[in-house]
Coordinates of N, CA and C in Angstrom, one line a residue:
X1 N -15.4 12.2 -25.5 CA -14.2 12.3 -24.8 C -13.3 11.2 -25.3
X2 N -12.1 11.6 -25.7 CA -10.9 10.3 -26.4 C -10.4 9.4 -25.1
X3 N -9.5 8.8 -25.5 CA -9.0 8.1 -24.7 C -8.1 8.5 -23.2
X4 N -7.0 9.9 -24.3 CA -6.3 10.0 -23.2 C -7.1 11.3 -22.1
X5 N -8.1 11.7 -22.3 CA -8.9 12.4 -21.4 C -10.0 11.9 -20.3
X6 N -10.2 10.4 -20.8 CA -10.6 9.4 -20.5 C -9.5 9.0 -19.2
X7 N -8.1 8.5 -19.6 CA -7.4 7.7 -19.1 C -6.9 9.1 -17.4
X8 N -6.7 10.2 -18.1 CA -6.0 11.4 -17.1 C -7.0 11.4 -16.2
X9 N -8.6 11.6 -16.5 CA -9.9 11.4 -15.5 C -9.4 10.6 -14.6
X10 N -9.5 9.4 -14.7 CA -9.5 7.8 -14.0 C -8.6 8.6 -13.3
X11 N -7.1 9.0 -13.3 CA -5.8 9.2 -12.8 C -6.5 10.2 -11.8
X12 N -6.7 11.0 -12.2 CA -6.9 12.7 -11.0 C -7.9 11.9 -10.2
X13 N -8.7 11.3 -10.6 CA -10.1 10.8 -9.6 C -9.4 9.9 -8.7
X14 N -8.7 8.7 -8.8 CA -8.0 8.0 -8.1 C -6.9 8.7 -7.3
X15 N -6.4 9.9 -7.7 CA -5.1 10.3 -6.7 C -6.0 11.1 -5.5
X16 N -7.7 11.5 -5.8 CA -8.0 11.9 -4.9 C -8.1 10.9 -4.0
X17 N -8.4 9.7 -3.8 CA -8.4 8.9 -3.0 C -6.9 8.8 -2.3
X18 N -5.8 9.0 -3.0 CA -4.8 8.7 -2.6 C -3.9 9.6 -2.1
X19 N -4.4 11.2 -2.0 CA -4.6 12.1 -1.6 C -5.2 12.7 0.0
X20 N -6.3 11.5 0.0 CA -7.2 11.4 1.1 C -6.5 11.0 2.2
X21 N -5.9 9.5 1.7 CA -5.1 8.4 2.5 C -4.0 9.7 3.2
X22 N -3.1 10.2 2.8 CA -1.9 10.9 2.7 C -2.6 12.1 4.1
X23 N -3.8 13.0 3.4 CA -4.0 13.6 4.5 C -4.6 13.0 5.8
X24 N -5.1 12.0 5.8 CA -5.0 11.2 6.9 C -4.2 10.6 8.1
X25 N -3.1 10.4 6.9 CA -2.3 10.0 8.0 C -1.5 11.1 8.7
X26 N -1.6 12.3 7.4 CA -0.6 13.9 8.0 C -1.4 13.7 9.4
X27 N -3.0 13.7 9.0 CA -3.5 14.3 10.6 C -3.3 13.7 11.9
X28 N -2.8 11.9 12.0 CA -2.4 10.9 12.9 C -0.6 11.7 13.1
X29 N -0.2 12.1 12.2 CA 0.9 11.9 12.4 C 1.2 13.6 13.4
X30 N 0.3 14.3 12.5 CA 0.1 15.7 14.0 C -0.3 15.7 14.5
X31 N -0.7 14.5 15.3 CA -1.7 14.4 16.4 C -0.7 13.9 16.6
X32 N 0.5 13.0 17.1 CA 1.9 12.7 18.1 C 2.5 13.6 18.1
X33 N 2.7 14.4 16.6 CA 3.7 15.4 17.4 C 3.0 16.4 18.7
X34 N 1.9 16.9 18.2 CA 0.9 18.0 19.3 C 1.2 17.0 20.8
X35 N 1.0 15.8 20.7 CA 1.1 15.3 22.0 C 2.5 15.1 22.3
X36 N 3.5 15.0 21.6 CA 4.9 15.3 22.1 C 5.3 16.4 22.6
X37 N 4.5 17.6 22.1 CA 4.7 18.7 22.8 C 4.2 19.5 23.6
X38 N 3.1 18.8 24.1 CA 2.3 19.3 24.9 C 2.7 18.7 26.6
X39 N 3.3 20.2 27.3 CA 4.0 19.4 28.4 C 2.8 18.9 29.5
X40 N 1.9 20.1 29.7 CA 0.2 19.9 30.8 C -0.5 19.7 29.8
X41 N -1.4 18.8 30.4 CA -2.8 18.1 29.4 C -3.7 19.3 30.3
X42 N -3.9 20.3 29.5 CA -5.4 21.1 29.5 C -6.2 21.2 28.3
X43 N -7.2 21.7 28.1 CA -7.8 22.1 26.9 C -7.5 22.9 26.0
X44 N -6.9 23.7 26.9 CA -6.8 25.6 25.9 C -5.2 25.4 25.2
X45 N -4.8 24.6 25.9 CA -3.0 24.4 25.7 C -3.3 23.2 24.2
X46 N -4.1 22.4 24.7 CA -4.3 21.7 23.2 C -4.9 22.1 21.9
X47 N -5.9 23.0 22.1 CA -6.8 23.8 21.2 C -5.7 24.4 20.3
X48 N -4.8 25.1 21.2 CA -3.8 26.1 20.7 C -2.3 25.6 20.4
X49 N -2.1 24.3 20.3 CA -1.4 23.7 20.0 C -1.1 23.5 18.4
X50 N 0.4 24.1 17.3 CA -0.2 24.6 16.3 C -0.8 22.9 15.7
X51 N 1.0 21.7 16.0 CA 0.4 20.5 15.4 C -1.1 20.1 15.6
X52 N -1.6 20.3 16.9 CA -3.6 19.8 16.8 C -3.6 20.3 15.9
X53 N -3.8 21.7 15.9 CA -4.6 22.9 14.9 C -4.4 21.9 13.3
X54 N -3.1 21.6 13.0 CA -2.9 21.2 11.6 C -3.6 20.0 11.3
X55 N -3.4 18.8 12.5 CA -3.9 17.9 12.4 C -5.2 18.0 12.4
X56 N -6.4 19.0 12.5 CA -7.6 19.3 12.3 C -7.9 19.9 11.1
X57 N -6.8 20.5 10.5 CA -6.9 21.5 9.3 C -6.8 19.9 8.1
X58 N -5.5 18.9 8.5 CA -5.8 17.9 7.4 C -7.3 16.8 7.6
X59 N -7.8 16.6 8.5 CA -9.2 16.3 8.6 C -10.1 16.8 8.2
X60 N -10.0 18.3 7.9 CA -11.5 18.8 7.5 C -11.1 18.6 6.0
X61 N -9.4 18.8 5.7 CA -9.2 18.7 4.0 C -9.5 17.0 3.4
X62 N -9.2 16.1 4.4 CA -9.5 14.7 4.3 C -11.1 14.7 4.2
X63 N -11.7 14.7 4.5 CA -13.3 14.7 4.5 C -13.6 15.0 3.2
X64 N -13.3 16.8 2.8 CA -13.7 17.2 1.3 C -13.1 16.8 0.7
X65 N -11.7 15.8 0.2 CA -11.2 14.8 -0.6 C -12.1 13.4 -0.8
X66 N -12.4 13.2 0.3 CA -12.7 11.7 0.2 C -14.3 11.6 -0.1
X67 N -14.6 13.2 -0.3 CA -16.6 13.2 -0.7 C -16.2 13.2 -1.6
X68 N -15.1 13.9 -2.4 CA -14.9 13.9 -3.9 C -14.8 12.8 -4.6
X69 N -13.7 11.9 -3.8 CA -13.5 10.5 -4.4 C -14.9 9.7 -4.2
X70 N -15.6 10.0 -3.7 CA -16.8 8.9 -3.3 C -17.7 9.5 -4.7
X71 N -17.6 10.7 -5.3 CA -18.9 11.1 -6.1 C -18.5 10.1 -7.4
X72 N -16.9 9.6 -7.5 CA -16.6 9.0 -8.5 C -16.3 7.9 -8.1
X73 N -16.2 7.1 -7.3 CA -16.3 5.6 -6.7 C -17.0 5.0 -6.1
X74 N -17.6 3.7 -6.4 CA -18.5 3.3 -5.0 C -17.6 3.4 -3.8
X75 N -18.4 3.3 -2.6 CA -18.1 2.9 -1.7 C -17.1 1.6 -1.2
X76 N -17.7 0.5 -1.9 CA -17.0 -0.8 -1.6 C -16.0 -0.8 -2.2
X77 N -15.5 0.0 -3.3 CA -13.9 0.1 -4.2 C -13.2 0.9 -3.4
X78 N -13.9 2.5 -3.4 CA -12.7 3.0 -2.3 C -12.7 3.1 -0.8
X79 N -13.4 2.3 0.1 CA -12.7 2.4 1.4 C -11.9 1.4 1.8
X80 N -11.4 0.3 1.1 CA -10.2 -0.9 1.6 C -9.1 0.0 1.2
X81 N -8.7 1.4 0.0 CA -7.8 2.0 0.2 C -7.4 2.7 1.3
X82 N -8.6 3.0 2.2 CA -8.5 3.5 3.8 C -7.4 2.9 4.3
X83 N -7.6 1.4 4.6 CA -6.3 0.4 5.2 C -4.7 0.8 4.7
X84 N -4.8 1.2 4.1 CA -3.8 2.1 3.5 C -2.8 3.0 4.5
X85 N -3.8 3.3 5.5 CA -3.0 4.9 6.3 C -2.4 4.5 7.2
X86 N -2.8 2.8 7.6 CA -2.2 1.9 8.7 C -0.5 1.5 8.5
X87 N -0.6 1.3 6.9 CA 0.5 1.4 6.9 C 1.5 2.6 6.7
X88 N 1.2 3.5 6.5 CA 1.6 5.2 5.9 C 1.8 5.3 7.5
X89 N 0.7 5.0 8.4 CA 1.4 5.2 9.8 C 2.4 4.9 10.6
X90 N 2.4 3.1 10.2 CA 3.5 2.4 10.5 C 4.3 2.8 10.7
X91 N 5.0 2.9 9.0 CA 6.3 3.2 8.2 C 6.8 4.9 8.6
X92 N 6.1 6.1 9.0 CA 6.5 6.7 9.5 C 6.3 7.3 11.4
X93 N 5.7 6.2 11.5 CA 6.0 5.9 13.1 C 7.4 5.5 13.6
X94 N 7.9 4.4 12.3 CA 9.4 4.5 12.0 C 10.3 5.2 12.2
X95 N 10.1 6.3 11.2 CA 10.9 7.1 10.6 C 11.1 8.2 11.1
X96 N 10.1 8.5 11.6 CA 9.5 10.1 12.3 C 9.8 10.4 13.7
X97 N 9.5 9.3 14.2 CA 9.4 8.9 15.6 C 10.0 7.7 16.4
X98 N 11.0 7.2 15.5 CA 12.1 6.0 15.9 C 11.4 5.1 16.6
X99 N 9.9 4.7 16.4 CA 9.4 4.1 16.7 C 9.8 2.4 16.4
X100 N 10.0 1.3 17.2 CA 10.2 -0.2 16.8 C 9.0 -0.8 15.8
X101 N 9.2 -1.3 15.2 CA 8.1 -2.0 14.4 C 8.4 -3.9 14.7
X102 N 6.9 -3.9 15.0 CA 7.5 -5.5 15.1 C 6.5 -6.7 14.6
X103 N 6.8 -7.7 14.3 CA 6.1 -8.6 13.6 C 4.8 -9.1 13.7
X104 N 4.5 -8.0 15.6 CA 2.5 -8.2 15.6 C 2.4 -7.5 14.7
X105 N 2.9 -5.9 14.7 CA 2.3 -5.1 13.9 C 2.1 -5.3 12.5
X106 N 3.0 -6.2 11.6 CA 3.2 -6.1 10.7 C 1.8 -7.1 10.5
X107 N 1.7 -8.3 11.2 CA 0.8 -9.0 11.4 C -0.6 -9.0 11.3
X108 N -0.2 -7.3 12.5 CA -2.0 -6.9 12.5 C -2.4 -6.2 11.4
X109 N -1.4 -5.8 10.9 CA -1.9 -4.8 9.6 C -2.2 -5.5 8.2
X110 N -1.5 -6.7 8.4 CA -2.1 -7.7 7.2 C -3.3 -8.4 7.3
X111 N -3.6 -8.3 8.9 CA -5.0 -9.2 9.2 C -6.3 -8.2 9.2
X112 N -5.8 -6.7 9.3 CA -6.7 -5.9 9.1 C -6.8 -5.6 7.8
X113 N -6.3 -5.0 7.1 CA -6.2 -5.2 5.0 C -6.8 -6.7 5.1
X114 N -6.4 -7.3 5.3 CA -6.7 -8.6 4.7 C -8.7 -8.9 5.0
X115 N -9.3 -8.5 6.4 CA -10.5 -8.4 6.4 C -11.2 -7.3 5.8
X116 N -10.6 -6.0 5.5 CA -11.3 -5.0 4.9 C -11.5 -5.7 3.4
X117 N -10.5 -6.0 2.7 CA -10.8 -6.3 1.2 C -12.0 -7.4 1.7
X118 N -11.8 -8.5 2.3 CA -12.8 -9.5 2.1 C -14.4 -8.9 2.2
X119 N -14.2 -8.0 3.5 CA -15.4 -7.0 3.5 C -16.4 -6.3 2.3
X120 N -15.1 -5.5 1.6 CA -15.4 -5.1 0.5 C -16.1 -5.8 -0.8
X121 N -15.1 -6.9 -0.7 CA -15.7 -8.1 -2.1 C -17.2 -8.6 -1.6
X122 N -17.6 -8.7 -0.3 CA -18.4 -9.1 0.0 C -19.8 -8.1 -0.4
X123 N -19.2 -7.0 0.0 CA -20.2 -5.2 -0.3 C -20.7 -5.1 -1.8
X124 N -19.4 -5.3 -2.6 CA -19.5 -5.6 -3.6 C -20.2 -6.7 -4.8
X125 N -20.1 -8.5 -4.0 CA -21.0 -8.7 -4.3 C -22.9 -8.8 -4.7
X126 N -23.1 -7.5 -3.2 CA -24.5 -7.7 -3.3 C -24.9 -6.6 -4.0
X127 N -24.5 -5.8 -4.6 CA -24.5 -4.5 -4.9 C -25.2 -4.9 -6.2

């Protein structure tokens, strides 16, 4: 294998990760709209709610992305990209949903990234 089939591998293997991140957050982020629109909380009205439905449709596609990235990454490399969706959620909790963002949040999301990598390096060193 040359280089640049080498280099395009790395790329497609890694966008599945970042691919994963993405449908993750789709499914967080159809899981408020389904709840925005759901006027009675019953079961049958949620089941059949299309945003649930979708936001279950990107979870089962999130799962078979992120087995794929795992057949090509350790573990301890790719789940601090997880921390990732915290912010993907943030930023369009924003945008989506005029939601306020405020300086715990930003806060907690650096103190959570910030323990997952330490986690990781740690996974990593015993490995």
């Amino acid at each position: 294998m040359n280089k640049i089939e080498s280099k395009t591998k790395q790329i497609f293997y890694f966008s599945l990760i970042v691919f994963s991140i993405l449908l993750q957050a789709g499914s967080g982020i159809c899981g408020k709209y389904a709840a925005m629109t759901i006027q009675e909380a019953s079961p049958f009205i949620t089941v059949t709610n299309i945003y649930y439905l979708l936001s279950l449709v990107f979870l089962v596609l999130q799962a078979i992305v992120w087995q794929q990235a795992l057949i090509h990454y350790p573990l301890s490399y790719a789940y601090p990209f997880i921390s990732l969706v915290n912010f993907v959620i943030l930023f369009c909790s924003a945008i989506l949903f005029h939601e306020q963002i405020t300086r715990y949040n930003v806060l907690g999301l650096l103190v959570i990234s910030f323990g997952i990598l330490i986690l990781s390096r740690s996974l990593g060193e015993e490995t």
